[in-house]
GROMACS .gro file of C-alpha atoms in nm:
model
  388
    1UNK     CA    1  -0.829   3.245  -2.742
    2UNK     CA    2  -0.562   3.523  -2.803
    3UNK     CA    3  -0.236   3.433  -2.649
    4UNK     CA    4   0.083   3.592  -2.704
    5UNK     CA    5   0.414   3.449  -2.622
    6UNK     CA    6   0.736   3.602  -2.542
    7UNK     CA    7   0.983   3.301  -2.562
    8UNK     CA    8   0.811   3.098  -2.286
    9UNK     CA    9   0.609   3.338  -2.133
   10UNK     CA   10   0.235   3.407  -2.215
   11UNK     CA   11   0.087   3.731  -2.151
   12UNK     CA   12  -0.270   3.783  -2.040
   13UNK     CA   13  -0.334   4.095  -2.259
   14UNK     CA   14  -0.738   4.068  -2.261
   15UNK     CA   15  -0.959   3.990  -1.955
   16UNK     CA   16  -1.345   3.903  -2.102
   17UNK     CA   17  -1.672   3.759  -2.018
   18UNK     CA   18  -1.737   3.420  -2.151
   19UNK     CA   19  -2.085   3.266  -2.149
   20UNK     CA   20  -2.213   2.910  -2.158
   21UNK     CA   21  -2.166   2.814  -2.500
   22UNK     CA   22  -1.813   2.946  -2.495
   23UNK     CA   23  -1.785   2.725  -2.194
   24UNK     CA   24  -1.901   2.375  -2.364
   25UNK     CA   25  -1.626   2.478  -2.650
   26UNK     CA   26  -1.363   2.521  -2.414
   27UNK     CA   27  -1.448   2.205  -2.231
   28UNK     CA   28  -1.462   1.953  -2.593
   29UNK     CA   29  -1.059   2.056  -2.565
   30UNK     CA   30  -1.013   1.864  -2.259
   31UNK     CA   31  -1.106   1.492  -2.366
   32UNK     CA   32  -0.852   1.267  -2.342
   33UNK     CA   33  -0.861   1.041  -2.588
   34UNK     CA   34  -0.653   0.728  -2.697
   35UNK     CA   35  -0.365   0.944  -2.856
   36UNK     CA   36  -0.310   1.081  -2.499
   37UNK     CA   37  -0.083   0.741  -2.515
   38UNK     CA   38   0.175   0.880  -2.764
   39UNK     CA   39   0.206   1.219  -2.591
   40UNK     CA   40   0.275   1.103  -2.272
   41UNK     CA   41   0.586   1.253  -2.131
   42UNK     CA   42   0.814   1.107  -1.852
   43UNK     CA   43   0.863   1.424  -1.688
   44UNK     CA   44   0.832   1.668  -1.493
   45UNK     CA   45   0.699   1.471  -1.230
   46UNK     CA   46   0.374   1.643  -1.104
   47UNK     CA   47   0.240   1.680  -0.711
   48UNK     CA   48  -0.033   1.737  -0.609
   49UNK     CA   49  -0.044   1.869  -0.208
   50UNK     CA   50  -0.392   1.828  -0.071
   51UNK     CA   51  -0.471   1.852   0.312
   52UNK     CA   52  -0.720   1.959   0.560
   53UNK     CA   53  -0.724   2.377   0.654
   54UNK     CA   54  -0.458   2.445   0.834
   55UNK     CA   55  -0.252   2.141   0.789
   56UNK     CA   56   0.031   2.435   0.667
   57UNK     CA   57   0.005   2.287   0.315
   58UNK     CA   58   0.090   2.637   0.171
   59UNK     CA   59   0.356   2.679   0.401
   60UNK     CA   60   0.479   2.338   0.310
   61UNK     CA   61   0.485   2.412  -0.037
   62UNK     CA   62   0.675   2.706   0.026
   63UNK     CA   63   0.913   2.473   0.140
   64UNK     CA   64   0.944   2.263  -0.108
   65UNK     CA   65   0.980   2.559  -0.380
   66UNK     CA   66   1.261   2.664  -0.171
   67UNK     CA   67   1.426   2.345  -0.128
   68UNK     CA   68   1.392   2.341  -0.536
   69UNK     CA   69   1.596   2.675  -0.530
   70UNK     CA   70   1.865   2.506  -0.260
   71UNK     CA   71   1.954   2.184  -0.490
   72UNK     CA   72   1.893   2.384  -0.828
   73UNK     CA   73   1.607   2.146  -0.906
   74UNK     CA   74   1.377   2.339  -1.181
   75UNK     CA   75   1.053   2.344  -1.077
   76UNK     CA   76   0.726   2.460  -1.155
   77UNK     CA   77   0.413   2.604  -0.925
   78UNK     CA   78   0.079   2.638  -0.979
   79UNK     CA   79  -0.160   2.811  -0.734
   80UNK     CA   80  -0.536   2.629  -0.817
   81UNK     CA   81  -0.695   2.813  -0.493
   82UNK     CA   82  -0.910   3.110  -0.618
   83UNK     CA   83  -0.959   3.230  -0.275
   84UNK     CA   84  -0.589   3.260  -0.132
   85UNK     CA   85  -0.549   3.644  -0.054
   86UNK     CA   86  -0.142   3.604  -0.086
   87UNK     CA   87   0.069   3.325  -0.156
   88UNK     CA   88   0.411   3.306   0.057
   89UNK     CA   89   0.579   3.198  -0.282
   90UNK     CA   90   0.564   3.299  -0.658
   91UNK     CA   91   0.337   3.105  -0.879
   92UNK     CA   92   0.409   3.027  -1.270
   93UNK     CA   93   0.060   2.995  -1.278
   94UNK     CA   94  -0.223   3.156  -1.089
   95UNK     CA   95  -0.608   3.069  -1.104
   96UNK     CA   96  -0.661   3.426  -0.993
   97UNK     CA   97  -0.502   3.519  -1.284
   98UNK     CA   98  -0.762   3.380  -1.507
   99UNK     CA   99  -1.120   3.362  -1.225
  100UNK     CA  100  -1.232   3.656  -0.989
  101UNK     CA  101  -1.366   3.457  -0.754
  102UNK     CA  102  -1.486   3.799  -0.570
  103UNK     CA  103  -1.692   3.870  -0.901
  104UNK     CA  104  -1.836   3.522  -0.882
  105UNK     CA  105  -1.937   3.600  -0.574
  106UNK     CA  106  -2.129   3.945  -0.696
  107UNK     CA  107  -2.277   3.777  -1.033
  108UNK     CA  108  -2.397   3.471  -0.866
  109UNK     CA  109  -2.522   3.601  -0.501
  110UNK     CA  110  -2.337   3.306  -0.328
  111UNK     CA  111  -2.140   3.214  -0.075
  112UNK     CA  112  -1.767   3.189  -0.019
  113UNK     CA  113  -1.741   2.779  -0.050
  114UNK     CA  114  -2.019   2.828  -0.352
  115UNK     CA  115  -1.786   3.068  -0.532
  116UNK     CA  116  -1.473   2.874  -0.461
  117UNK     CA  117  -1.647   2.572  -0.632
  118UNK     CA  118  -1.754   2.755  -0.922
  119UNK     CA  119  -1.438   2.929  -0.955
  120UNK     CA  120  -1.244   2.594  -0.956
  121UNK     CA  121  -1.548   2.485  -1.216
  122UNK     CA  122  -1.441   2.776  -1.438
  123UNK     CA  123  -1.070   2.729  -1.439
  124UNK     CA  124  -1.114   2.349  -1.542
  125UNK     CA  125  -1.245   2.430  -1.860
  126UNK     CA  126  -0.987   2.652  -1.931
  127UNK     CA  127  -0.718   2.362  -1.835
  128UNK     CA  128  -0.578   2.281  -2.175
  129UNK     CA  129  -0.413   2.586  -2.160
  130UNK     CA  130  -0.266   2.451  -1.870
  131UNK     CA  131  -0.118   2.116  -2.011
  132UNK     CA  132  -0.011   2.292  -2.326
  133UNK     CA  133   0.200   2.521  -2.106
  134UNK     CA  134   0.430   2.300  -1.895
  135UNK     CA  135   0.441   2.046  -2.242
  136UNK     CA  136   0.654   2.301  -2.363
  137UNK     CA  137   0.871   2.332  -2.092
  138UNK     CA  138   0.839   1.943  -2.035
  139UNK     CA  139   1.241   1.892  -2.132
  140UNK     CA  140   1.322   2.142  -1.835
  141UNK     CA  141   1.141   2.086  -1.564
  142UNK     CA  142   1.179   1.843  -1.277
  143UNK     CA  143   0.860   1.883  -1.042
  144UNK     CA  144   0.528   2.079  -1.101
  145UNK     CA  145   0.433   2.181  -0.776
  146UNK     CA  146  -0.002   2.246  -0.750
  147UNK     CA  147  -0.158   2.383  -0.454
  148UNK     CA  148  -0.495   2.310  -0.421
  149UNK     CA  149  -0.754   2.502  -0.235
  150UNK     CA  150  -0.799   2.455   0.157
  151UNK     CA  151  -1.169   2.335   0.118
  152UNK     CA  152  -1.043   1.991   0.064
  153UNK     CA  153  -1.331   1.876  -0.117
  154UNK     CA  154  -1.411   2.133  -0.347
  155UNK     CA  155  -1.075   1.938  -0.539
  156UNK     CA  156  -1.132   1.560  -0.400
  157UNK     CA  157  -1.494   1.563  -0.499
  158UNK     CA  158  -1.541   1.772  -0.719
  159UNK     CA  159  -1.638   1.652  -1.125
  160UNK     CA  160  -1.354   1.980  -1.242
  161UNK     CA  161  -1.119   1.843  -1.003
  162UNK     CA  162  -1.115   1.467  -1.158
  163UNK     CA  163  -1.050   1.623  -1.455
  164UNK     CA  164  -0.797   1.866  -1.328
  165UNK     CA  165  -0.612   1.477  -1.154
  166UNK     CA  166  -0.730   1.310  -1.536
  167UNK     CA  167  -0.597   1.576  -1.727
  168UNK     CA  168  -0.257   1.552  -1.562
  169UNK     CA  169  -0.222   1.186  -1.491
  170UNK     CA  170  -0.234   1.099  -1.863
  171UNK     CA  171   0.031   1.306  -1.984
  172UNK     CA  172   0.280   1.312  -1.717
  173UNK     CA  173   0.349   1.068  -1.397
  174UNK     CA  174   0.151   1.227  -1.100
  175UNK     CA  175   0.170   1.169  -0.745
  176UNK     CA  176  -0.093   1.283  -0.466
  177UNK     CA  177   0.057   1.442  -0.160
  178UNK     CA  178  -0.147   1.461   0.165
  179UNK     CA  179  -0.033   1.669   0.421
  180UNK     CA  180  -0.171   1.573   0.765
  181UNK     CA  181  -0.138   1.779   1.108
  182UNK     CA  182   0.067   1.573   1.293
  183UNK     CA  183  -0.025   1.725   1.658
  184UNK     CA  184  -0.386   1.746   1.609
  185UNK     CA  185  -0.367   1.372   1.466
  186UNK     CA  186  -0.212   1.247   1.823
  187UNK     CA  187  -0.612   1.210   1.918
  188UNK     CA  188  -0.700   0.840   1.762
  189UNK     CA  189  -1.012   0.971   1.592
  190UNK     CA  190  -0.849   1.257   1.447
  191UNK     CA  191  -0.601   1.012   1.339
  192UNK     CA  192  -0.882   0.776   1.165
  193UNK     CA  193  -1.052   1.053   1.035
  194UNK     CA  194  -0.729   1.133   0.818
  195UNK     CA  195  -0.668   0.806   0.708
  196UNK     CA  196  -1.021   0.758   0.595
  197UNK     CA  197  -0.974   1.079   0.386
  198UNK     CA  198  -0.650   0.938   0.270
  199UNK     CA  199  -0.794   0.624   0.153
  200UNK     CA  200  -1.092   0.821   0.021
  201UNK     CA  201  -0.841   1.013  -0.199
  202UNK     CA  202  -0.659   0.707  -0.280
  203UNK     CA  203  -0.976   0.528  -0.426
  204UNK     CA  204  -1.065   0.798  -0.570
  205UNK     CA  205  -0.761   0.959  -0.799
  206UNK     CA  206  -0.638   0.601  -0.805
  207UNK     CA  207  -0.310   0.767  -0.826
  208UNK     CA  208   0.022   0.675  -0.575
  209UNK     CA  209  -0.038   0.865  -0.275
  210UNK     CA  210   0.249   0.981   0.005
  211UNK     CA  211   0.162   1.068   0.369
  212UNK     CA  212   0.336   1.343   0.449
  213UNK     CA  213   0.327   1.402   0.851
  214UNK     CA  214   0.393   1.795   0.824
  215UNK     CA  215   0.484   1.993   1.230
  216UNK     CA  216   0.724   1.759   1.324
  217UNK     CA  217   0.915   2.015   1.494
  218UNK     CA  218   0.589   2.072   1.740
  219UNK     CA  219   0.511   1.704   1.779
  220UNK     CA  220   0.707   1.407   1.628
  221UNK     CA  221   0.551   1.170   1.383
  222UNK     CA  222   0.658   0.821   1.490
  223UNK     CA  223   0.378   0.753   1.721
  224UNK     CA  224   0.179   0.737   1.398
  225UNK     CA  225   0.404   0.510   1.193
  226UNK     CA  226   0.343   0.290   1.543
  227UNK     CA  227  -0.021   0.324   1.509
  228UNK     CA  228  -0.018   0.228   1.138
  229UNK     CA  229   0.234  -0.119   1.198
  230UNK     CA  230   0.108  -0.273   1.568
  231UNK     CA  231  -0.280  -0.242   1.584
  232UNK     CA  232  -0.254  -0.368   1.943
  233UNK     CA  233   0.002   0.026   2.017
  234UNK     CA  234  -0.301   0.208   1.827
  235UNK     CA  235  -0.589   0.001   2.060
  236UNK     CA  236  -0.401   0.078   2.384
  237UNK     CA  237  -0.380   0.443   2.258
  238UNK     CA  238  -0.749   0.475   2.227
  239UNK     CA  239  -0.800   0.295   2.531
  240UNK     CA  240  -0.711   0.603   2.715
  241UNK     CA  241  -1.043   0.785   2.508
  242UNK     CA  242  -1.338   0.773   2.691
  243UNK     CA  243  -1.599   0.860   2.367
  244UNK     CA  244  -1.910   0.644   2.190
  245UNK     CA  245  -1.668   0.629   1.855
  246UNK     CA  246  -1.411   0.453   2.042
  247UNK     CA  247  -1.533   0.165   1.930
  248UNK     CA  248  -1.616   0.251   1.594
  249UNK     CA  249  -1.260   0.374   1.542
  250UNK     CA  250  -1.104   0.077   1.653
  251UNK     CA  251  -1.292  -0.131   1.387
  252UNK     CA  252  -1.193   0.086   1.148
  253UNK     CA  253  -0.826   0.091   1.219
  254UNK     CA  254  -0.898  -0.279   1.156
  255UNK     CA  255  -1.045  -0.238   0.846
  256UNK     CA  256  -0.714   0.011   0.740
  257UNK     CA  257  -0.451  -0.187   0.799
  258UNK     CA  258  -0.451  -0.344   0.420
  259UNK     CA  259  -0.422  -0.006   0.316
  260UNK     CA  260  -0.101   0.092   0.524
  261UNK     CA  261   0.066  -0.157   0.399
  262UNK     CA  262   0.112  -0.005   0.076
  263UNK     CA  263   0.163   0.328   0.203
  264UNK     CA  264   0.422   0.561   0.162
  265UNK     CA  265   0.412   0.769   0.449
  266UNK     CA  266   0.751   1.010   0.554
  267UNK     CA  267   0.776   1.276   0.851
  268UNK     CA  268   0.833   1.652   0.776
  269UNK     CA  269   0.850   1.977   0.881
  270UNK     CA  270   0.744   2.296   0.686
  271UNK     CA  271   0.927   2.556   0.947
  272UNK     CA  272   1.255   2.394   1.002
  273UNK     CA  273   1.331   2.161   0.634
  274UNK     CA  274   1.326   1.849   0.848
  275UNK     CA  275   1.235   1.575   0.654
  276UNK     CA  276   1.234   1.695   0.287
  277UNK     CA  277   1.510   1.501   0.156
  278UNK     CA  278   1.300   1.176   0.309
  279UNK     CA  279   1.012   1.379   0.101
  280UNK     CA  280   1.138   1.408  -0.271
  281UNK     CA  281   1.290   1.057  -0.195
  282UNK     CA  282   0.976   0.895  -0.153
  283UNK     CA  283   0.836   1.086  -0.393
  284UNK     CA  284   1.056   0.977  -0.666
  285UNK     CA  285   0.985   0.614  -0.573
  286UNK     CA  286   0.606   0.707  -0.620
  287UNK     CA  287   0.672   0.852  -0.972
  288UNK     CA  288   0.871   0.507  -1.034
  289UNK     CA  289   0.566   0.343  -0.892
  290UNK     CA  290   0.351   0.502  -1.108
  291UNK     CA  291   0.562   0.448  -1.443
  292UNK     CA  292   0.607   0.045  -1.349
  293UNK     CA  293   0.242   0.017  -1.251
  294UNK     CA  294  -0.039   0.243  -1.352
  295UNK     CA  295   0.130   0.368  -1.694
  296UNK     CA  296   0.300   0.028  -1.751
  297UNK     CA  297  -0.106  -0.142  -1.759
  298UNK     CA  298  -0.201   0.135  -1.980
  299UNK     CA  299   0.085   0.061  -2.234
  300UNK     CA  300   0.044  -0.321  -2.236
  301UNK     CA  301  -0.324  -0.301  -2.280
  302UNK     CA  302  -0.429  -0.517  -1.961
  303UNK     CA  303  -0.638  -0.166  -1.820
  304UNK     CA  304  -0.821   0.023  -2.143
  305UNK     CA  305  -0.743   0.306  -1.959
  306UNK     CA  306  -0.764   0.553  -2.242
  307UNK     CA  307  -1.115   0.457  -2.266
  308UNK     CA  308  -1.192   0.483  -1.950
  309UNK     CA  309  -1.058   0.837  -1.904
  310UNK     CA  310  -1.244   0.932  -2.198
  311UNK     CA  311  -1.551   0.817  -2.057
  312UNK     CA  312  -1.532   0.999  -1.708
  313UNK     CA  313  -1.416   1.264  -1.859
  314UNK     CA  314  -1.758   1.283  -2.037
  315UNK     CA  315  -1.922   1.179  -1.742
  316UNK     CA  316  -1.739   1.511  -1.543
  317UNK     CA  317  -1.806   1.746  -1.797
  318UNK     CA  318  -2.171   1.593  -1.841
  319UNK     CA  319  -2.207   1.697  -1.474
  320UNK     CA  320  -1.972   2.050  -1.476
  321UNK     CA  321  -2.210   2.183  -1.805
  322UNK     CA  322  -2.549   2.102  -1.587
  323UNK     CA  323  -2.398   2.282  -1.291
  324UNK     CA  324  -2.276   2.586  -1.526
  325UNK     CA  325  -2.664   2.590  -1.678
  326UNK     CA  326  -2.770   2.701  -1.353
  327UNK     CA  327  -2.678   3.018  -1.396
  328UNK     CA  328  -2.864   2.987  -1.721
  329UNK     CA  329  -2.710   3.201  -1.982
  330UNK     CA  330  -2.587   3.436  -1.790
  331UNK     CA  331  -2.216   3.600  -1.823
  332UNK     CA  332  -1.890   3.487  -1.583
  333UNK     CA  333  -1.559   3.657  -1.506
  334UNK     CA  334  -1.325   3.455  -1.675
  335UNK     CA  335  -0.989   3.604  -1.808
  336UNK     CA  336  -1.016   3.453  -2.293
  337UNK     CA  337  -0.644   3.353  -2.179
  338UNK     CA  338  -0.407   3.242  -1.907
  339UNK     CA  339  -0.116   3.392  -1.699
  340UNK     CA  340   0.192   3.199  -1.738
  341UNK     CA  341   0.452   3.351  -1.551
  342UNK     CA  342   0.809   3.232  -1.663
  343UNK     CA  343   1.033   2.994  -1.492
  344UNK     CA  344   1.241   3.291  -1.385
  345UNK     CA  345   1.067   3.273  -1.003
  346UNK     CA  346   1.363   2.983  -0.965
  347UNK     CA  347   1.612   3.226  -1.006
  348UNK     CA  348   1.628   3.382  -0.628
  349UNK     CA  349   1.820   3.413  -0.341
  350UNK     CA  350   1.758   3.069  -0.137
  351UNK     CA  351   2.018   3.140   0.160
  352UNK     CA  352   1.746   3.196   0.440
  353UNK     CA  353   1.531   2.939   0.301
  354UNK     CA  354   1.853   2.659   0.351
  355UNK     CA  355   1.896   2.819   0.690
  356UNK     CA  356   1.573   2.748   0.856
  357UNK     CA  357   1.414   3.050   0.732
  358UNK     CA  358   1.347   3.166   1.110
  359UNK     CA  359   1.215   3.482   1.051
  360UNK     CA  360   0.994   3.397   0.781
  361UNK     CA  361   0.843   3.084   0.925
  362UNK     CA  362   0.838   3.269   1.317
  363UNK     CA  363   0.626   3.583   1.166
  364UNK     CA  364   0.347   3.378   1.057
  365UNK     CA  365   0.094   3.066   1.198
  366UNK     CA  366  -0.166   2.864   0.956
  367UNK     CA  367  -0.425   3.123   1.049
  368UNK     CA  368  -0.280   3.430   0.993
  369UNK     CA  369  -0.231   3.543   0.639
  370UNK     CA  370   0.117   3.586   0.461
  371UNK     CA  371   0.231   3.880   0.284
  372UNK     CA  372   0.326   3.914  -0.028
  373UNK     CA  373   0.472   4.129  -0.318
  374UNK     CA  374   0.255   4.421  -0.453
  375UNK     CA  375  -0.110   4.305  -0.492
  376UNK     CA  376  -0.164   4.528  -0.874
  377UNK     CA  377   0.070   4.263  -1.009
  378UNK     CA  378   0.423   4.422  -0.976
  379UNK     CA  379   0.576   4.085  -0.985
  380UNK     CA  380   0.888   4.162  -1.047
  381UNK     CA  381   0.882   4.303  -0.639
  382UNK     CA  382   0.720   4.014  -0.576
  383UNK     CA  383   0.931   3.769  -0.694
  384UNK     CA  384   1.224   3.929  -0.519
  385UNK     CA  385   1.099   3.852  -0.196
  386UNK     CA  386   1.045   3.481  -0.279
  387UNK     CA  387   1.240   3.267  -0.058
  388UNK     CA  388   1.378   3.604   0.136
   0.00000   0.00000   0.00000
């Protein structure tokens, strides 16, 4: 790969077709191996913000970045949804920088979801680059922010997203953010349905994961940290449902109650900033969490952890190579480098943003698509209405 840096900053000079056997080349980079041990690094602390479609998890994140700006926290964002038409915030690094997801689409004759998946696939094996990138920035960052895409499970389930979580987890301490929909979650079901994906994301990263209760300021949050303490509030609640999963979702509650007591869960709100000094808070008690815990096992040698991770990692490529023979031989739009954009994105105007950021937040909904700086890539434009 031909990269080219300029201090910190890596320039995407070349944008070329790669085929399979490039592919299986890039991918031997990303085993993790027991060395991983040596190189881990104690910060930045990275979070990953994963929710349902239109849980404003973008818009969330724009909040956070902006929050970052407020308290001159340095932090770090990378945009892992190849699909996102414009991002309401700048990103260090892009995925679209590096995948044309609307070539995919083209090469392969698929779908949208098919060509987000593949896209994703793509990007994974290119996620070295990725690592290598905030390493050396390691000593001056705080948080690395990733977005992930909306389809939640084309990141939850998906072989290239364990090994997006794997890659990450072993080098620096990594927390898993859900963002739920607080007033669509006031039905009981909906409610169940989001813990079950929380759990299911739990169990699956195995990583500490935070609640985060986002649209407070449409519908308050409490009558779910009710629901998650007093089983008997949460029954009475879906007493009042007259459905044939009423019972089902009442055993289930039953069933979830080990897992909220472990639970970090905190109330926020993407428009107005409620709630994000609770946020980081609890976050930083995660990252602690995860030091004391998961990397303290690894370090003592009571979890062979290294091992493991080297093993699924095998297992995920294993499984991302026989989904990339599919298209059997033929060539993909993949950039031989990736986009970094330098840390300067942190050095904006942040006024609006510590105000409430009316006019931003009041111009757009979770369906409607942001705007953003000029779409050719004059980021310079771009990045000057970041947190404006």
């Amino acid at each position: 790969m031909d990269i080219e840096e300029d201090g910190s900053c890596m320039q995407m000079d070349t944008d070329d077709l790669i085929t399979n056997g490039d592919i299986s080349e890039s991918m031997g980079k990303l085993i993790i191996d027991e060395s991983s041990s040596s190189t881990f690094k104690k910060k930045p602390v990275i979070i990953f913000l994963v929710g349902m479609e239109g849980s404003g998890k973008t818009t969330f994140l724009r909040r956070l970045v902006c929050y970052t700006q407020a308290w001159n926290i340095s932090g770090y964002v990378i945009n892992l949804d190849p699909a996102v038409t414009n991002l309401p915030f700048g990103a260090n690094i892009d995925i679209r920088d590096t995948v044309r997801y609307k070539e995919v689409m083209k090469q392969y004759n698929i779908r949208a979801n098919s060509a987000i998946l593949t896209s994703f696939n793509l990007f994974a094996t290119k996620f070295d680059e990725v690592i290598s990138a905030i390493k050396n920035r390691a000593d001056q960052l705080d948080y690395v922010l990733v977005d992930t895409p909306g389809q939640i499970d084309i990141f939850t389930l998906s072989a290239s997203g364990a090994i997006i979580t794997e890659a990450f987890a072993s080098t620096f301490p990594t927390v898993v953010t859900y963002v739920v929909d607080t007033p669509r979650s006031q039905s009981p079901t909906t409610f169940i349905n989001n813990m079950l994906y929380a759990c299911s994301i739990l169990n699956k990263t195995g990583l500490p994961l935070v609640l985060a209760f986002n649209k407070t300021d449409v519908a308050q949050h409490q009558f779910a940290f009710q629901w998650m303490k007093d089983f008997e509030v949460f029954r009475a609640a879906l007493a009042s449902e007259n459905s044939y999963t009423s019972n089902l979702t009442q055993s289930l509650s039953l069933f979830l109650e080990e897992f909220y007591k472990n639970l970090r869960t905190v109330g926020v709100s993407a428009v107005s900033g409620a709630g994000i000094d609770g946020f980081f808070q609890t976050i930083n008690a995660s990252a602690n969490e995860y030091l004391e815990i998961y990397r303290s096992d690894l370090d003592k040698g009571q979890i062979e952890k290294p091992r493991l991770v080297d093993e699924r990692c095998k297992e995920y490529m294993d499984k991302l190579r026989k989904e990339m023979e599919k298209t059997k031989g033929d060539m993909v739009a993949l950039s031989t480098s990736l986009k970094d954009r330098e840390g300067n994105t942190m050095n904006m105007s942040v006024k609006e943003c510590v105000e409430g950021d009316d006019d931003f937040f009041g111009r757009y909904t979770d369906d409607e698509e942001f705007t953003d700086g000029d779409e050719d890539g004059d980021e310079d434009e771009a990045l000057a209405s970041f947190c404006t």
